[in-house]
């Protein structure tokens, strides 16, 4: 009986196509942007799910028992690192998962935060590395290597998919640089709620200021708000932006007090839902670019 089953299984494996003979690799990404990269690199060979969904804030996420179950069933877990998912380590332990946990920012030089004057951000790394396209390339190569390590039979597929996607990132990066170059340097100044565009700022020469630090956990004090309002007035900053993961009221108040215009909604820490304007990383970067240019050029 046992021999018969083994022989049948072998015959099946030899006649079936590789994709049908092997199960898809179960991949869990901590949030939507990494999940999108993983779908592009994994293609049909993987089944990707994400813990923190579209328009949701990973800084303050509270995992559920269903998340632990998903980790337990996963072969690969993809995380951002740099302090973004403070809740993940406990969840991984609680789940008992045997999955390989890959830090997708490995190799990226982190942006170190300055002390904000009352010790809130002292010694912290900025986790929002995906906001530079050059860094997105590093995420993609790390994901490619993590998938190939977990599923070496399909290494060639992951290599080819990653190469095709990296070419799209190259085209995107050229587009970002060309668009920013059309905005006069003295107008490239923006406010967002939390400090999520530091890598974009450093890579492309747009300056962002934010009342809230690199995490959305801390409340903005009256003193910080007053300081920002003075700064917006003094520097004649043209536009304030909402983010898809933050409360819009703070930016509305700053706009009212300073006369800066509200420039629209940027996607900082999460993609939009599938029917929204930023359902993929490529769409998110293009949407943000269009919003920035629209507000700063008018
Ligand atoms: Zn953030």
mmCIF file with all atom_site columns, C-alpha atoms in Angstrom, residues 123-222:
data_model
loop_
_atom_site.group_PDB
_atom_site.id
_atom_site.type_symbol
_atom_site.label_atom_id
_atom_site.label_alt_id
_atom_site.label_comp_id
_atom_site.label_asym_id
_atom_site.label_entity_id
_atom_site.label_seq_id
_atom_site.pdbx_PDB_ins_code
_atom_site.Cartn_x
_atom_site.Cartn_y
_atom_site.Cartn_z
_atom_site.occupancy
_atom_site.B_iso_or_equiv
_atom_site.pdbx_formal_charge
_atom_site.auth_seq_id
_atom_site.auth_comp_id
_atom_site.auth_asym_id
_atom_site.auth_atom_id
_atom_site.pdbx_PDB_model_num
ATOM 1   C CA . UNK A 1 123 ? 18.648 57.199 18.931  1.00 0.00 ? 123 UNK A CA 1
ATOM 2   C CA . UNK A 1 124 ? 15.767 56.005 16.776  1.00 0.00 ? 124 UNK A CA 1
ATOM 3   C CA . UNK A 1 125 ? 15.955 54.818 13.191  1.00 0.00 ? 125 UNK A CA 1
ATOM 4   C CA . UNK A 1 126 ? 13.469 56.048 10.624  1.00 0.00 ? 126 UNK A CA 1
ATOM 5   C CA . UNK A 1 127 ? 11.618 52.941 9.369   1.00 0.00 ? 127 UNK A CA 1
ATOM 6   C CA . UNK A 1 128 ? 10.060 54.500 6.217   1.00 0.00 ? 128 UNK A CA 1
ATOM 7   C CA . UNK A 1 129 ? 12.892 53.396 3.916   1.00 0.00 ? 129 UNK A CA 1
ATOM 8   C CA . UNK A 1 130 ? 10.510 52.389 1.058   1.00 0.00 ? 130 UNK A CA 1
ATOM 9   C CA . UNK A 1 131 ? 9.894  56.061 0.272   1.00 0.00 ? 131 UNK A CA 1
ATOM 10  C CA . UNK A 1 132 ? 13.129 56.104 -1.734  1.00 0.00 ? 132 UNK A CA 1
ATOM 11  C CA . UNK A 1 133 ? 13.027 54.014 -4.911  1.00 0.00 ? 133 UNK A CA 1
ATOM 12  C CA . UNK A 1 134 ? 16.719 53.140 -4.528  1.00 0.00 ? 134 UNK A CA 1
ATOM 13  C CA . UNK A 1 135 ? 15.789 51.529 -1.216  1.00 0.00 ? 135 UNK A CA 1
ATOM 14  C CA . UNK A 1 136 ? 12.829 49.745 -2.823  1.00 0.00 ? 136 UNK A CA 1
ATOM 15  C CA . UNK A 1 137 ? 15.402 47.948 -4.974  1.00 0.00 ? 137 UNK A CA 1
ATOM 16  C CA . UNK A 1 138 ? 17.036 46.635 -1.793  1.00 0.00 ? 138 UNK A CA 1
ATOM 17  C CA . UNK A 1 139 ? 13.688 45.389 -0.446  1.00 0.00 ? 139 UNK A CA 1
ATOM 18  C CA . UNK A 1 140 ? 13.083 43.545 -3.714  1.00 0.00 ? 140 UNK A CA 1
ATOM 19  C CA . UNK A 1 141 ? 16.475 41.849 -3.795  1.00 0.00 ? 141 UNK A CA 1
ATOM 20  C CA . UNK A 1 142 ? 16.115 40.808 -0.146  1.00 0.00 ? 142 UNK A CA 1
ATOM 21  C CA . UNK A 1 143 ? 12.666 39.356 -0.890  1.00 0.00 ? 143 UNK A CA 1
ATOM 22  C CA . UNK A 1 144 ? 14.023 37.533 -3.954  1.00 0.00 ? 144 UNK A CA 1
ATOM 23  C CA . UNK A 1 145 ? 16.791 35.988 -1.839  1.00 0.00 ? 145 UNK A CA 1
ATOM 24  C CA . UNK A 1 146 ? 14.398 35.040 0.981   1.00 0.00 ? 146 UNK A CA 1
ATOM 25  C CA . UNK A 1 147 ? 12.022 33.293 -1.439  1.00 0.00 ? 147 UNK A CA 1
ATOM 26  C CA . UNK A 1 148 ? 14.872 31.481 -3.202  1.00 0.00 ? 148 UNK A CA 1
ATOM 27  C CA . UNK A 1 149 ? 16.274 30.302 0.133   1.00 0.00 ? 149 UNK A CA 1
ATOM 28  C CA . UNK A 1 150 ? 12.881 28.931 1.203   1.00 0.00 ? 150 UNK A CA 1
ATOM 29  C CA . UNK A 1 151 ? 12.069 27.439 -2.213  1.00 0.00 ? 151 UNK A CA 1
ATOM 30  C CA . UNK A 1 152 ? 15.347 26.798 -4.092  1.00 0.00 ? 152 UNK A CA 1
ATOM 31  C CA . UNK A 1 153 ? 13.629 24.809 -6.890  1.00 0.00 ? 153 UNK A CA 1
ATOM 32  C CA . UNK A 1 154 ? 12.074 27.998 -8.198  1.00 0.00 ? 154 UNK A CA 1
ATOM 33  C CA . UNK A 1 155 ? 15.073 30.276 -7.790  1.00 0.00 ? 155 UNK A CA 1
ATOM 34  C CA . UNK A 1 156 ? 15.143 30.988 -11.542 1.00 0.00 ? 156 UNK A CA 1
ATOM 35  C CA . UNK A 1 157 ? 11.522 32.187 -11.422 1.00 0.00 ? 157 UNK A CA 1
ATOM 36  C CA . UNK A 1 158 ? 12.222 34.531 -8.519  1.00 0.00 ? 158 UNK A CA 1
ATOM 37  C CA . UNK A 1 159 ? 15.351 35.851 -10.240 1.00 0.00 ? 159 UNK A CA 1
ATOM 38  C CA . UNK A 1 160 ? 13.467 36.566 -13.468 1.00 0.00 ? 160 UNK A CA 1
ATOM 39  C CA . UNK A 1 161 ? 10.461 38.161 -11.729 1.00 0.00 ? 161 UNK A CA 1
ATOM 40  C CA . UNK A 1 162 ? 12.730 40.342 -9.584  1.00 0.00 ? 162 UNK A CA 1
ATOM 41  C CA . UNK A 1 163 ? 14.738 41.476 -12.623 1.00 0.00 ? 163 UNK A CA 1
ATOM 42  C CA . UNK A 1 164 ? 11.546 42.477 -14.459 1.00 0.00 ? 164 UNK A CA 1
ATOM 43  C CA . UNK A 1 165 ? 10.264 44.407 -11.441 1.00 0.00 ? 165 UNK A CA 1
ATOM 44  C CA . UNK A 1 166 ? 13.621 46.099 -10.802 1.00 0.00 ? 166 UNK A CA 1
ATOM 45  C CA . UNK A 1 167 ? 13.448 47.451 -14.367 1.00 0.00 ? 167 UNK A CA 1
ATOM 46  C CA . UNK A 1 168 ? 10.063 49.006 -13.501 1.00 0.00 ? 168 UNK A CA 1
ATOM 47  C CA . UNK A 1 169 ? 11.616 50.576 -10.395 1.00 0.00 ? 169 UNK A CA 1
ATOM 48  C CA . UNK A 1 170 ? 14.392 52.063 -12.517 1.00 0.00 ? 170 UNK A CA 1
ATOM 49  C CA . UNK A 1 171 ? 11.810 53.677 -14.806 1.00 0.00 ? 171 UNK A CA 1
ATOM 50  C CA . UNK A 1 172 ? 9.900  54.955 -11.757 1.00 0.00 ? 172 UNK A CA 1
ATOM 51  C CA . UNK A 1 173 ? 13.005 56.478 -10.217 1.00 0.00 ? 173 UNK A CA 1
ATOM 52  C CA . UNK A 1 174 ? 13.850 58.350 -13.426 1.00 0.00 ? 174 UNK A CA 1
ATOM 53  C CA . UNK A 1 175 ? 10.269 59.653 -13.492 1.00 0.00 ? 175 UNK A CA 1
ATOM 54  C CA . UNK A 1 176 ? 10.415 60.837 -9.855  1.00 0.00 ? 176 UNK A CA 1
ATOM 55  C CA . UNK A 1 177 ? 13.677 62.714 -10.455 1.00 0.00 ? 177 UNK A CA 1
ATOM 56  C CA . UNK A 1 178 ? 12.448 64.290 -13.694 1.00 0.00 ? 178 UNK A CA 1
ATOM 57  C CA . UNK A 1 179 ? 9.180  65.447 -12.080 1.00 0.00 ? 179 UNK A CA 1
ATOM 58  C CA . UNK A 1 180 ? 10.818 66.911 -8.969  1.00 0.00 ? 180 UNK A CA 1
ATOM 59  C CA . UNK A 1 181 ? 13.244 68.769 -11.242 1.00 0.00 ? 181 UNK A CA 1
ATOM 60  C CA . UNK A 1 182 ? 10.281 70.672 -12.744 1.00 0.00 ? 182 UNK A CA 1
ATOM 61  C CA . UNK A 1 183 ? 9.380  72.152 -9.319  1.00 0.00 ? 183 UNK A CA 1
ATOM 62  C CA . UNK A 1 184 ? 11.397 75.270 -8.406  1.00 0.00 ? 184 UNK A CA 1
ATOM 63  C CA . UNK A 1 185 ? 13.764 74.420 -5.522  1.00 0.00 ? 185 UNK A CA 1
ATOM 64  C CA . UNK A 1 186 ? 12.394 77.148 -3.227  1.00 0.00 ? 186 UNK A CA 1
ATOM 65  C CA . UNK A 1 187 ? 8.870  75.705 -3.498  1.00 0.00 ? 187 UNK A CA 1
ATOM 66  C CA . UNK A 1 188 ? 9.834  72.154 -2.559  1.00 0.00 ? 188 UNK A CA 1
ATOM 67  C CA . UNK A 1 189 ? 8.693  72.465 1.078   1.00 0.00 ? 189 UNK A CA 1
ATOM 68  C CA . UNK A 1 190 ? 5.867  70.463 2.555   1.00 0.00 ? 190 UNK A CA 1
ATOM 69  C CA . UNK A 1 191 ? 4.299  69.500 5.861   1.00 0.00 ? 191 UNK A CA 1
ATOM 70  C CA . UNK A 1 192 ? 2.951  66.077 6.682   1.00 0.00 ? 192 UNK A CA 1
ATOM 71  C CA . UNK A 1 193 ? 1.456  64.831 9.952   1.00 0.00 ? 193 UNK A CA 1
ATOM 72  C CA . UNK A 1 194 ? 4.164  62.330 10.849  1.00 0.00 ? 194 UNK A CA 1
ATOM 73  C CA . UNK A 1 195 ? 7.763  62.205 9.732   1.00 0.00 ? 195 UNK A CA 1
ATOM 74  C CA . UNK A 1 196 ? 7.365  59.539 7.054   1.00 0.00 ? 196 UNK A CA 1
ATOM 75  C CA . UNK A 1 197 ? 9.035  61.103 4.003   1.00 0.00 ? 197 UNK A CA 1
ATOM 76  C CA . UNK A 1 198 ? 12.610 61.514 5.249   1.00 0.00 ? 198 UNK A CA 1
ATOM 77  C CA . UNK A 1 199 ? 14.088 59.047 2.744   1.00 0.00 ? 199 UNK A CA 1
ATOM 78  C CA . UNK A 1 200 ? 12.129 60.662 -0.100  1.00 0.00 ? 200 UNK A CA 1
ATOM 79  C CA . UNK A 1 201 ? 13.389 64.068 1.041   1.00 0.00 ? 201 UNK A CA 1
ATOM 80  C CA . UNK A 1 202 ? 17.006 62.935 1.170   1.00 0.00 ? 202 UNK A CA 1
ATOM 81  C CA . UNK A 1 203 ? 16.850 61.148 -2.198  1.00 0.00 ? 203 UNK A CA 1
ATOM 82  C CA . UNK A 1 204 ? 14.962 63.744 -4.257  1.00 0.00 ? 204 UNK A CA 1
ATOM 83  C CA . UNK A 1 205 ? 15.545 67.129 -2.642  1.00 0.00 ? 205 UNK A CA 1
ATOM 84  C CA . UNK A 1 206 ? 12.095 67.972 -1.290  1.00 0.00 ? 206 UNK A CA 1
ATOM 85  C CA . UNK A 1 207 ? 11.948 69.092 2.329   1.00 0.00 ? 207 UNK A CA 1
ATOM 86  C CA . UNK A 1 208 ? 9.267  67.760 4.631   1.00 0.00 ? 208 UNK A CA 1
ATOM 87  C CA . UNK A 1 209 ? 8.553  68.896 8.144   1.00 0.00 ? 209 UNK A CA 1
ATOM 88  C CA . UNK A 1 210 ? 6.212  67.068 10.508  1.00 0.00 ? 210 UNK A CA 1
ATOM 89  C CA . UNK A 1 211 ? 4.769  67.832 13.950  1.00 0.00 ? 211 UNK A CA 1
ATOM 90  C CA . UNK A 1 212 ? 4.811  64.150 14.829  1.00 0.00 ? 212 UNK A CA 1
ATOM 91  C CA . UNK A 1 213 ? 7.985  62.038 14.854  1.00 0.00 ? 213 UNK A CA 1
ATOM 92  C CA . UNK A 1 214 ? 8.801  58.893 12.879  1.00 0.00 ? 214 UNK A CA 1
ATOM 93  C CA . UNK A 1 215 ? 6.148  56.929 14.739  1.00 0.00 ? 215 UNK A CA 1
ATOM 94  C CA . UNK A 1 216 ? 2.469  57.800 15.052  1.00 0.00 ? 216 UNK A CA 1
ATOM 95  C CA . UNK A 1 217 ? 2.456  56.567 18.664  1.00 0.00 ? 217 UNK A CA 1
ATOM 96  C CA . UNK A 1 218 ? 3.315  59.860 20.366  1.00 0.00 ? 218 UNK A CA 1
ATOM 97  C CA . UNK A 1 219 ? 0.768  62.673 20.661  1.00 0.00 ? 219 UNK A CA 1
ATOM 98  C CA . UNK A 1 220 ? 1.666  66.113 19.324  1.00 0.00 ? 220 UNK A CA 1
ATOM 99  C CA . UNK A 1 221 ? 2.069  68.573 22.193  1.00 0.00 ? 221 UNK A CA 1
ATOM 100 C CA . UNK A 1 222 ? 0.681  72.128 22.112  1.00 0.00 ? 222 UNK A CA 1
#
